[in-house]
mmCIF file of C-alpha atoms in Angstrom:
data_model
loop_
_atom_site.group_PDB
_atom_site.id
_atom_site.type_symbol
_atom_site.label_atom_id
_atom_site.label_comp_id
_atom_site.label_asym_id
_atom_site.label_seq_id
_atom_site.Cartn_x
_atom_site.Cartn_y
_atom_site.Cartn_z
ATOM 1 C CA MET A 1 179.782 -2.484 -23.974
ATOM 2 C CA GLU A 2 176.449 -1.197 -22.752
ATOM 3 C CA GLU A 3 176.474 1.301 -19.907
ATOM 4 C CA THR A 4 173.555 0.564 -17.634
ATOM 5 C CA THR A 5 173.773 3.657 -15.466
ATOM 6 C CA ARG A 6 175.419 7.066 -15.515
ATOM 7 C CA THR A 7 177.920 6.430 -12.787
ATOM 8 C CA TYR A 8 181.497 5.308 -12.265
ATOM 9 C CA ALA A 9 183.131 1.992 -11.466
ATOM 10 C CA ALA A 10 185.953 1.325 -9.009
ATOM 11 C CA LEU A 11 188.053 -1.780 -9.651
ATOM 12 C CA PHE A 12 190.256 -2.689 -6.702
ATOM 13 C CA ASP A 13 193.227 -4.971 -6.477
ATOM 14 C CA LEU A 14 193.200 -6.923 -3.218
ATOM 15 C CA ASP A 15 196.616 -7.315 -1.607
ATOM 16 C CA GLY A 16 198.197 -3.992 -0.739
ATOM 17 C CA VAL A 17 195.044 -2.113 -1.754
ATOM 18 C CA ILE A 18 192.182 -3.508 0.318
ATOM 19 C CA ILE A 19 194.072 -5.665 2.788
ATOM 20 C CA ASP A 20 197.562 -4.980 4.113
ATOM 21 C CA THR A 21 199.310 -8.165 3.018
ATOM 22 C CA GLU A 22 201.888 -7.220 0.408
ATOM 23 C CA THR A 23 204.773 -6.797 2.826
ATOM 24 C CA GLN A 24 204.019 -10.297 4.131
ATOM 25 C CA TYR A 25 203.989 -11.728 0.619
ATOM 26 C CA THR A 26 207.310 -10.028 -0.085
ATOM 27 C CA ILE A 27 208.843 -11.904 2.841
ATOM 28 C CA PHE A 28 207.499 -15.222 1.544
ATOM 29 C CA TRP A 29 208.493 -14.789 -2.110
ATOM 30 C CA ASP A 30 211.910 -13.382 -1.227
ATOM 31 C CA MET A 31 212.469 -16.574 0.777
ATOM 32 C CA ILE A 32 211.300 -18.725 -2.156
ATOM 33 C CA GLY A 33 213.520 -16.803 -4.569
ATOM 34 C CA ARG A 34 216.587 -17.383 -2.413
ATOM 35 C CA GLN A 35 215.803 -21.041 -1.743
ATOM 36 C CA TYR A 36 214.880 -22.218 -5.241
ATOM 37 C CA LEU A 37 216.416 -19.686 -7.625
ATOM 38 C CA GLY A 38 219.325 -18.191 -5.743
ATOM 39 C CA GLN A 39 217.851 -14.736 -6.335
ATOM 40 C CA ILE A 40 217.334 -11.807 -3.998
ATOM 41 C CA ASP A 41 214.445 -9.304 -4.074
ATOM 42 C CA PHE A 42 212.377 -11.893 -5.931
ATOM 43 C CA GLY A 43 209.166 -10.774 -4.229
ATOM 44 C CA SER A 44 209.182 -7.395 -5.952
ATOM 45 C CA ARG A 45 209.439 -8.992 -9.404
ATOM 46 C CA ILE A 46 206.301 -11.096 -9.193
ATOM 47 C CA LYS A 47 203.878 -8.692 -7.512
ATOM 48 C CA GLY A 48 200.531 -8.641 -9.282
ATOM 49 C CA ALA A 49 201.120 -11.888 -11.196
ATOM 50 C CA THR A 50 199.016 -15.019 -10.789
ATOM 51 C CA LEU A 51 200.605 -18.157 -9.383
ATOM 52 C CA PRO A 52 200.455 -20.001 -12.757
ATOM 53 C CA ALA A 53 202.161 -17.016 -14.400
ATOM 54 C CA ILE A 54 204.884 -17.031 -11.731
ATOM 55 C CA TYR A 55 205.455 -20.746 -12.235
ATOM 56 C CA ALA A 56 205.531 -20.411 -16.026
ATOM 57 C CA ALA A 57 207.991 -17.512 -15.945
ATOM 58 C CA TYR A 58 210.366 -18.644 -13.199
ATOM 59 C CA PHE A 59 209.802 -22.284 -12.222
ATOM 60 C CA ALA A 60 209.075 -24.024 -15.531
ATOM 61 C CA GLY A 61 212.391 -25.849 -15.256
ATOM 62 C CA ILE A 62 211.561 -27.365 -11.870
ATOM 63 C CA PRO A 63 207.907 -28.462 -12.155
ATOM 64 C CA HIS A 64 208.405 -31.115 -9.474
ATOM 65 C CA LYS A 65 209.028 -28.317 -6.973
ATOM 66 C CA GLN A 66 205.843 -26.410 -7.734
ATOM 67 C CA PRO A 67 203.545 -28.489 -5.458
ATOM 68 C CA GLU A 68 206.047 -27.999 -2.657
ATOM 69 C CA ILE A 69 206.002 -24.215 -3.159
ATOM 70 C CA THR A 70 202.204 -24.173 -3.390
ATOM 71 C CA ALA A 71 201.902 -26.053 -0.112
ATOM 72 C CA ALA A 72 204.295 -23.624 1.560
ATOM 73 C CA LEU A 73 202.306 -20.691 0.173
ATOM 74 C CA ASN A 74 199.004 -22.107 1.422
ATOM 75 C CA ALA A 75 200.461 -22.647 4.886
ATOM 76 C CA PHE A 76 201.905 -19.131 4.912
ATOM 77 C CA GLU A 77 198.620 -17.546 3.800
ATOM 78 C CA SER A 78 196.682 -19.355 6.516
ATOM 79 C CA GLN A 79 198.769 -17.543 9.143
ATOM 80 C CA MET A 80 198.798 -14.096 7.545
ATOM 81 C CA LYS A 81 197.280 -11.060 9.196
ATOM 82 C CA LYS A 82 194.580 -9.524 7.007
ATOM 83 C CA ASP A 83 194.030 -5.982 8.237
ATOM 84 C CA TYR A 84 192.311 -3.436 6.013
ATOM 85 C CA ILE A 85 194.434 -0.693 4.446
ATOM 86 C CA PRO A 86 193.910 2.497 6.513
ATOM 87 C CA GLY A 87 190.829 4.418 5.434
ATOM 88 C CA PHE A 88 189.575 1.797 3.002
ATOM 89 C CA ARG A 89 186.231 1.069 4.624
ATOM 90 C CA GLU A 90 185.326 4.744 4.999
ATOM 91 C CA PHE A 91 186.409 5.593 1.453
ATOM 92 C CA PHE A 92 184.585 2.590 0.032
ATOM 93 C CA ALA A 93 181.393 3.608 1.849
ATOM 94 C CA SER A 94 181.663 7.084 0.328
ATOM 95 C CA LEU A 95 181.890 5.608 -3.179
ATOM 96 C CA LYS A 96 178.816 3.454 -2.629
ATOM 97 C CA ALA A 97 176.909 6.434 -1.262
ATOM 98 C CA ARG A 98 177.588 8.214 -4.563
ATOM 99 C CA GLY A 99 176.375 5.271 -6.620
ATOM 100 C CA TRP A 100 179.684 3.796 -7.759
ATOM 101 C CA LYS A 101 179.828 0.199 -8.979
ATOM 102 C CA THR A 102 182.638 -1.805 -7.409
ATOM 103 C CA ALA A 103 184.672 -4.932 -8.107
ATOM 104 C CA ILE A 104 187.725 -6.755 -6.827
ATOM 105 C CA VAL A 105 190.129 -7.783 -9.599
ATOM 106 C CA THR A 106 192.809 -9.942 -8.006
ATOM 107 C CA SER A 107 195.511 -12.345 -9.095
ATOM 108 C CA SER A 108 194.629 -14.515 -6.102
ATOM 109 C CA ASN A 109 192.816 -17.779 -6.732
ATOM 110 C CA ARG A 110 189.486 -18.893 -5.286
ATOM 111 C CA PRO A 111 190.960 -21.062 -2.504
ATOM 112 C CA LYS A 112 193.025 -18.092 -1.283
ATOM 113 C CA MET A 113 189.887 -15.928 -1.369
ATOM 114 C CA GLN A 114 188.053 -18.402 0.860
ATOM 115 C CA SER A 115 190.800 -17.843 3.429
ATOM 116 C CA VAL A 116 190.348 -14.080 3.071
ATOM 117 C CA TYR A 117 186.580 -14.381 3.572
ATOM 118 C CA ARG A 118 187.125 -16.331 6.774
ATOM 119 C CA ASP A 119 189.193 -13.488 8.203
ATOM 120 C CA CYS A 120 187.159 -10.670 6.582
ATOM 121 C CA PRO A 121 183.638 -12.163 6.513
ATOM 122 C CA LYS A 122 181.901 -9.010 5.269
ATOM 123 C CA LEU A 123 184.234 -8.417 2.342
ATOM 124 C CA ALA A 124 182.453 -10.520 -0.287
ATOM 125 C CA SER A 125 179.094 -8.845 0.309
ATOM 126 C CA LEU A 126 180.511 -5.355 -0.252
ATOM 127 C CA PHE A 127 181.280 -5.714 -3.963
ATOM 128 C CA ASP A 128 179.147 -6.081 -7.064
ATOM 129 C CA CYS A 129 181.519 -8.752 -8.360
ATOM 130 C CA ILE A 130 184.850 -10.375 -7.551
ATOM 131 C CA LEU A 131 187.199 -11.613 -10.267
ATOM 132 C CA THR A 132 189.968 -14.038 -9.337
ATOM 133 C CA GLN A 133 192.878 -15.680 -11.126
ATOM 134 C CA GLU A 134 190.538 -18.215 -12.715
ATOM 135 C CA CYS A 135 188.612 -15.478 -14.555
ATOM 136 C CA PHE A 136 191.356 -14.469 -17.012
ATOM 137 C CA GLU A 137 193.911 -16.272 -19.139
ATOM 138 C CA ARG A 138 196.559 -13.544 -19.046
ATOM 139 C CA SER A 139 197.494 -11.988 -15.716
ATOM 140 C CA LYS A 140 198.609 -8.458 -14.929
ATOM 141 C CA PRO A 141 200.397 -6.498 -16.486
ATOM 142 C CA HIS A 142 198.154 -7.498 -19.400
ATOM 143 C CA PRO A 143 194.959 -5.424 -19.564
ATOM 144 C CA ASP A 144 192.700 -8.497 -19.588
ATOM 145 C CA PRO A 145 191.892 -8.611 -15.850
ATOM 146 C CA TYR A 146 190.609 -5.050 -15.713
ATOM 147 C CA LEU A 147 188.864 -5.251 -19.074
ATOM 148 C CA LYS A 148 186.989 -8.292 -17.787
ATOM 149 C CA GLY A 149 186.209 -6.412 -14.577
ATOM 150 C CA ALA A 150 184.636 -3.554 -16.530
ATOM 151 C CA ALA A 151 182.652 -6.025 -18.634
ATOM 152 C CA ALA A 152 181.374 -7.797 -15.517
ATOM 153 C CA LEU A 153 180.101 -4.460 -14.197
ATOM 154 C CA HIS A 154 178.643 -3.498 -17.615
ATOM 155 C CA MET A 155 180.652 -0.284 -17.541
ATOM 156 C CA PRO A 156 182.650 1.411 -20.325
ATOM 157 C CA ILE A 157 186.372 1.677 -19.691
ATOM 158 C CA GLU A 158 186.307 5.492 -19.821
ATOM 159 C CA ARG A 159 184.222 5.510 -16.614
ATOM 160 C CA CYS A 160 186.372 3.030 -14.694
ATOM 161 C CA ALA A 161 189.007 3.756 -12.045
ATOM 162 C CA VAL A 162 191.617 1.178 -11.050
ATOM 163 C CA PHE A 163 193.138 1.135 -7.559
ATOM 164 C CA GLU A 164 196.516 -0.615 -7.547
ATOM 165 C CA ASP A 165 199.797 -0.847 -5.668
ATOM 166 C CA SER A 166 201.999 -3.189 -7.724
ATOM 167 C CA ILE A 167 203.793 -2.101 -10.871
ATOM 168 C CA ASN A 168 202.280 -5.004 -12.812
ATOM 169 C CA GLY A 169 198.827 -4.012 -11.613
ATOM 170 C CA LEU A 170 199.344 -0.340 -12.411
ATOM 171 C CA LYS A 171 200.484 -1.261 -15.913
ATOM 172 C CA SER A 172 197.416 -3.469 -16.308
ATOM 173 C CA GLY A 173 195.039 -0.641 -15.426
ATOM 174 C CA ARG A 174 196.865 1.840 -17.621
ATOM 175 C CA SER A 175 196.971 -0.503 -20.626
ATOM 176 C CA ALA A 176 193.226 -1.135 -20.163
ATOM 177 C CA GLY A 177 192.674 2.585 -20.788
ATOM 178 C CA MET A 178 191.267 3.340 -17.339
ATOM 179 C CA LYS A 179 192.035 6.004 -14.768
ATOM 180 C CA VAL A 180 194.624 4.626 -12.369
ATOM 181 C CA ILE A 181 195.033 5.507 -8.707
ATOM 182 C CA GLY A 182 198.330 4.233 -7.338
ATOM 183 C CA LEU A 183 198.810 3.445 -3.659
ATOM 184 C CA THR A 184 202.298 3.634 -2.177
ATOM 185 C CA THR A 185 201.656 0.769 0.238
ATOM 186 C CA THR A 186 204.104 -1.444 -1.669
ATOM 187 C CA ASN A 187 206.249 0.790 -3.893
ATOM 188 C CA SER A 188 207.583 4.320 -3.540
ATOM 189 C CA ALA A 189 205.714 7.308 -4.953
ATOM 190 C CA ASP A 190 208.493 7.773 -7.518
ATOM 191 C CA ALA A 191 208.024 4.183 -8.743
ATOM 192 C CA VAL A 192 204.223 4.470 -8.881
ATOM 193 C CA GLN A 193 203.925 7.929 -10.433
ATOM 194 C CA PRO A 194 204.705 7.050 -14.090
ATOM 195 C CA TYR A 195 201.768 4.644 -14.204
ATOM 196 C CA ALA A 196 199.155 6.543 -12.185
ATOM 197 C CA ASP A 197 196.827 9.496 -12.686
ATOM 198 C CA LEU A 198 196.774 10.046 -8.924
ATOM 199 C CA VAL A 199 199.120 8.776 -6.198
ATOM 200 C CA ILE A 200 197.936 8.291 -2.594
ATOM 201 C CA PRO A 201 199.652 6.756 0.449
ATOM 202 C CA ASP A 202 196.430 5.001 1.556
ATOM 203 C CA PHE A 203 192.724 5.897 1.721
ATOM 204 C CA THR A 204 192.747 8.116 4.781
ATOM 205 C CA ALA A 205 192.853 11.319 2.736
ATOM 206 C CA ALA A 206 191.139 9.975 -0.389
ATOM 207 C CA ARG A 207 187.876 11.588 -1.469
ATOM 208 C CA ALA A 208 185.370 10.271 -3.989
ATOM 209 C CA ALA A 209 184.975 13.732 -5.494
ATOM 210 C CA ASP A 210 188.726 13.886 -6.219
ATOM 211 C CA ILE A 211 188.543 10.566 -8.068
ATOM 212 C CA GLU A 212 185.537 11.728 -10.076
ATOM 213 C CA ALA A 213 187.473 14.874 -11.011
ATOM 214 C CA LEU A 214 189.943 12.679 -12.924
ATOM 215 C CA PHE A 215 187.314 11.841 -15.549
#
């Protein structure tokens, strides 16, 4: 992979990293788990996975119910609050000021992202590229999403930092061979620590220089 500039790249997950939505998704998927599978705490199991991966792993036996779940998810997402994670905008601006390349690497699909753009109209213009569920065959925790993110930015993996909150996402960044910054917006610090080079509660105390020091 050709490196076009001597800088770094920041690859951000979306939910629970840029926008504060993971707790809302947990409520939805916990409800789905109870209703269709008779399981509790289902939301924590599927964090970071794409919808097709969730269906393949847990709902393959009831394909006729998948459209019903998708419709419920779309309706739920349309009503979600989409506030930025504390400190994100200021931290992101500091990265750009230092010449970092940036990408979103999310398990969300393009229709969901259109909903996000309606509520956060400036988001799309902030990033050099945005990769959605449709961009990779294997979802997190496989390394593919972040490897494709690095390729889209024309950056070598050894100069890439992943910002994640879910265990699947953290594993994806780690298996891609990148530096991993784990946010405790979704999981505890103890749960995040084994998969992260740096653990932060949010971006309010994050500094670009501290991230660069990881390399």
